[in-house]
Amino acid sequence: MKDTKKIFSVLLFFWIGIASAQDDLLTQLDTVKSSVKEVETAAFKALQICNMQSTKVPVKGEFYMIISHRFGDLTQGFENFFGLDNALTKIGGIYGATNWLSFGFSRHTYDKTYEATVKYKFADQKIDGFPFSIVGYNTVDVNSALKTSLYPELKFTNRLAYSSQLLISRKFSESFSFQVAPIYIHKNFYDGELDQEDLYLIGSGARYKLSKRLSVNLEYAARLNVNDKNSTPYQNPLTVGLDIETGGHVFQMVFSNSQPMNDVIAFSNASGDWNGGAIYFGFNMYRVF
């Protein structure tokens, strides 16, 4: 009997010690922060801010259908029915090949342009971690409006133009996001008196959330190396817009001093002027499948 009491006392001692150790371990685990940082929700709801791309990238398997219009000069009033008589159209699609890589293709009525795009993510903004989202974006344009009857020595490479962009954004709060973007434009065919072969810009864009499904957007790009020898009629592109989220798609209304929508021309040949010049109204509509 005495031996049984001794054995029971020893087992009870060890059980209390183990239970105490487990409590201490759980307490320590509760005080240790996880090393895994959560990804911040997207800084922008749509793939574009207005004309400029945002750091939002389609997830794997998503397909976006895009339909965009830019009407004529709004300031001409009834003469062209507030721009409705002179619309440009873009139609295309974007496919998410992976969670960090997407490909797109579109056709524009401006210069009968075909545009191929690739978008790829370098980094996500993390909660209490990396402070930015970083995305690369490249486009290749084919100008199919050029005619060999006008340019007998025209080659296919003369039809090509390119853009390269590095998009860096930060979501500062649930309401406000901001993005900067170094941009490079190259054209194989251009008017040497009005235009130039290579152009560098610094773009910026912002989104302010007004409600659960509504936000106002603003973007601007400053041209850094405009050739003073050229009597260029073009302006720094400036656009304001409104995002309306309606279930399966985002509808964007925009007002811009650029009527064309392909990246090369939108950044390099914005012909309107917010200071008493032409302004173009339009929209972007994305439908995700």
XYZ file of C-alpha atoms in Angstrom:
289
model
C 0.000 0.000 0.000
C 2.811 2.374 0.918
C 4.525 1.530 -2.402
C 1.318 2.353 -4.279
C 1.050 5.742 -2.550
C 4.661 6.489 -3.392
C 4.138 5.609 -7.069
C 0.938 7.698 -7.174
C 2.737 10.675 -5.576
C 5.585 10.469 -8.118
C 3.151 10.291 -11.070
C 1.149 13.214 -9.704
C 4.336 15.278 -9.356
C 5.377 14.593 -12.961
C 1.860 15.277 -14.293
C 1.760 18.682 -12.545
C 5.214 19.496 -13.926
C 4.267 18.543 -17.478
C 0.998 20.512 -17.317
C 2.872 23.547 -15.986
C 5.443 23.269 -18.772
C 2.688 23.065 -21.402
C 1.053 26.200 -19.996
C 4.381 28.033 -20.125
C 4.945 26.888 -23.732
C 1.469 28.008 -24.821
C 2.025 31.369 -23.148
C 5.308 31.791 -25.024
C 3.681 30.811 -28.335
C 0.925 33.356 -27.797
C 3.471 36.126 -27.361
C 5.506 35.224 -30.488
C 4.367 37.050 -33.647
C 4.010 35.036 -36.831
C 6.820 35.553 -39.347
C 4.324 35.211 -42.207
C 3.165 38.646 -43.391
C -0.316 39.001 -44.827
C -0.686 40.538 -48.287
C -2.423 43.928 -48.270
C -5.654 44.077 -50.268
C -5.321 45.601 -53.743
C -4.467 49.295 -53.859
C -6.696 49.695 -56.940
C -9.953 47.946 -57.831
C -9.430 47.996 -61.609
C -6.533 46.964 -63.813
C -6.222 50.600 -64.887
C -6.279 53.801 -62.850
C -7.696 55.725 -65.833
C -5.443 55.320 -68.875
C -2.425 54.197 -66.845
C -2.140 50.620 -65.651
C -2.467 49.937 -61.924
C -0.546 47.337 -59.878
C -3.578 45.039 -59.853
C -2.805 41.782 -61.698
C -5.370 39.105 -62.681
C -5.160 35.879 -60.685
C -4.484 32.559 -62.370
C -7.275 31.499 -64.702
C -9.113 34.846 -64.762
C -10.062 36.282 -68.128
C -10.976 39.956 -68.462
C -12.862 41.303 -71.445
C -12.204 45.014 -72.064
C -14.349 47.486 -73.984
C -13.271 51.133 -73.964
C -14.468 54.256 -75.752
C -13.075 57.756 -75.993
C -15.405 60.229 -77.621
C -14.407 63.389 -79.490
C -13.681 66.832 -78.088
C -16.224 67.514 -75.363
C -15.662 71.264 -75.547
C -17.053 71.541 -79.114
C -20.570 71.125 -77.767
C -23.385 70.431 -80.227
C -21.063 70.779 -83.238
C -19.977 67.153 -82.759
C -22.722 66.318 -80.223
C -20.315 66.688 -77.288
C -17.842 64.271 -78.847
C -20.231 61.425 -79.640
C -19.678 61.912 -83.392
C -15.957 61.106 -83.185
C -15.472 58.076 -80.947
C -12.422 55.818 -80.749
C -12.893 52.223 -79.618
C -10.725 49.602 -77.936
C -11.733 45.971 -77.522
C -9.587 43.187 -76.121
C -8.916 40.643 -73.436
C -6.459 39.842 -70.647
C -5.686 36.370 -69.279
C -4.050 35.524 -65.956
C -1.498 32.802 -66.762
C -0.357 32.651 -63.121
C -1.028 34.692 -59.996
C 1.836 36.982 -60.986
C 1.770 36.981 -64.807
C -0.874 38.015 -67.353
C -1.042 38.528 -71.113
C -3.325 40.822 -73.078
C -4.284 41.662 -76.633
C -6.460 44.471 -77.981
C -7.422 46.271 -81.142
C -7.777 50.075 -81.344
C -9.507 52.132 -84.018
C -6.743 54.764 -83.718
C -4.282 53.946 -86.533
C -5.931 50.485 -86.670
C -3.502 49.547 -83.906
C -3.016 46.053 -82.513
C -1.541 46.028 -79.001
C -0.015 43.060 -77.149
C 0.731 43.400 -73.427
C 2.434 41.518 -70.628
C 2.090 42.336 -66.921
C 4.149 40.703 -64.179
C 4.333 41.135 -60.426
C 7.617 41.553 -58.570
C 6.312 42.140 -55.049
C 3.152 42.561 -52.983
C 2.590 45.131 -50.280
C 2.453 43.291 -46.949
C 0.684 44.222 -43.737
C 3.474 45.198 -41.280
C 5.938 44.102 -43.950
C 7.145 45.191 -47.406
C 5.617 48.644 -47.990
C 4.947 48.575 -51.764
C 3.462 46.580 -54.608
C 5.784 46.481 -57.625
C 4.641 45.408 -61.087
C 6.240 45.521 -64.542
C 4.244 46.245 -67.701
C 5.274 46.140 -71.369
C 3.392 46.761 -74.607
C 4.079 46.242 -78.301
C 1.964 48.134 -80.851
C 1.510 47.345 -84.530
C 0.294 50.284 -86.628
C -1.657 48.591 -89.432
C -2.879 51.888 -90.926
C 0.464 52.647 -92.602
C 0.282 52.016 -96.357
C 3.032 50.928 -98.697
C 1.401 53.113 -101.359
C 2.468 56.144 -99.306
C 5.714 54.638 -97.983
C 7.073 52.267 -100.692
C 10.022 51.135 -98.557
C 7.876 50.449 -95.506
C 8.968 47.404 -93.474
C 7.037 45.551 -90.778
C 9.451 46.805 -88.120
C 8.495 50.395 -89.046
C 4.997 49.648 -87.784
C 6.181 48.793 -84.271
C 6.202 50.931 -81.115
C 6.903 49.943 -77.521
C 6.333 51.000 -73.944
C 8.003 49.788 -70.739
C 6.625 50.734 -67.329
C 7.512 50.008 -63.714
C 4.467 50.460 -61.475
C 5.063 51.088 -57.749
C 2.031 51.571 -55.514
C 1.148 51.804 -51.850
C -2.212 51.518 -50.151
C -1.943 54.072 -47.355
C -5.401 53.441 -45.914
C -8.722 51.834 -46.797
C -9.589 55.032 -48.652
C -6.354 56.241 -50.276
C -3.832 54.617 -52.642
C -0.986 56.178 -54.626
C 1.256 55.000 -57.461
C 4.377 56.217 -59.275
C 5.612 54.830 -62.586
C 8.788 55.459 -64.598
C 7.765 55.076 -68.273
C 9.774 54.620 -71.464
C 8.263 55.009 -74.958
C 9.997 54.037 -78.223
C 8.662 54.483 -81.774
C 10.142 53.075 -84.940
C 8.003 55.425 -87.066
C 7.495 59.055 -86.044
C 7.291 62.618 -87.344
C 10.703 64.140 -86.613
C 9.357 67.697 -86.602
C 6.541 67.094 -84.124
C 7.523 63.911 -82.346
C 10.569 61.965 -81.225
C 11.864 58.408 -81.229
C 12.368 57.953 -77.479
C 10.462 59.543 -74.613
C 10.874 59.210 -70.857
C 8.131 60.074 -68.389
C 7.348 59.913 -64.688
C 3.740 58.959 -64.164
C 1.690 59.131 -60.987
C -1.815 58.090 -60.068
C -4.091 58.116 -57.042
C -7.377 56.587 -55.941
C -9.656 57.880 -53.206
C -12.508 55.652 -52.087
C -15.795 57.521 -51.650
C -17.954 54.526 -50.735
C -17.925 50.724 -50.888
C -18.435 50.705 -54.674
C -17.306 54.182 -55.738
C -13.903 55.866 -55.999
C -12.421 58.909 -57.720
C -9.100 58.532 -59.586
C -6.459 60.951 -60.866
C -3.351 60.381 -62.984
C -0.646 62.548 -64.558
C 2.586 61.894 -66.446
C 5.399 64.418 -66.884
C 7.548 64.149 -70.037
C 11.197 64.427 -69.043
C 13.131 64.740 -72.314
C 10.945 66.707 -74.713
C 13.096 67.960 -77.599
C 12.970 71.785 -77.569
C 13.792 71.812 -81.276
C 10.424 70.230 -82.050
C 7.340 72.429 -82.255
C 5.346 69.707 -80.518
C 1.617 70.285 -80.049
C 1.422 67.566 -77.400
C 0.791 67.966 -73.673
C 1.601 66.035 -70.531
C -1.251 63.511 -70.185
C -3.713 64.322 -67.390
C -6.826 62.269 -66.653
C -9.501 62.140 -63.951
C -11.944 59.286 -63.544
C -14.608 57.595 -61.488
C -14.668 53.862 -60.647
C -18.066 52.196 -60.231
C -17.937 48.575 -59.054
C -21.017 46.566 -60.019
C -20.660 42.900 -59.140
C -18.776 41.120 -61.917
C -17.252 44.191 -63.525
C -15.744 47.606 -62.873
C -17.043 50.529 -64.927
C -14.736 53.549 -65.235
C -15.789 56.975 -66.502
C -12.831 59.151 -67.554
C -12.081 62.691 -68.703
C -8.698 63.029 -70.388
C -6.617 65.234 -72.661
C -5.706 62.086 -74.638
C -8.253 60.503 -76.952
C -6.205 57.449 -78.089
C -6.058 54.640 -75.516
C -3.001 52.587 -76.493
C -0.195 53.300 -74.039
C 2.357 54.590 -76.556
C 0.100 57.311 -77.939
C -1.756 58.101 -74.714
C 1.542 58.997 -73.028
C 3.397 60.619 -75.917
C 0.725 62.297 -78.048
C -1.900 63.765 -75.724
C -3.229 66.523 -77.983
C -5.855 67.996 -75.648
C -5.301 70.710 -73.074
C -7.097 71.125 -69.759
C -6.281 74.836 -69.928
C -8.976 75.758 -72.443
C -8.229 73.030 -75.012
C -9.786 69.733 -76.040
C -11.074 67.321 -73.388
C -12.195 63.788 -74.198
C -14.842 61.880 -72.256
C -15.023 58.097 -72.303
C -15.191 54.902 -70.322
C -13.452 51.595 -69.616
C -15.508 48.506 -68.883
C -13.950 45.299 -67.562
C -15.875 42.043 -67.324
C -14.164 39.168 -65.529
C -14.854 35.517 -66.283
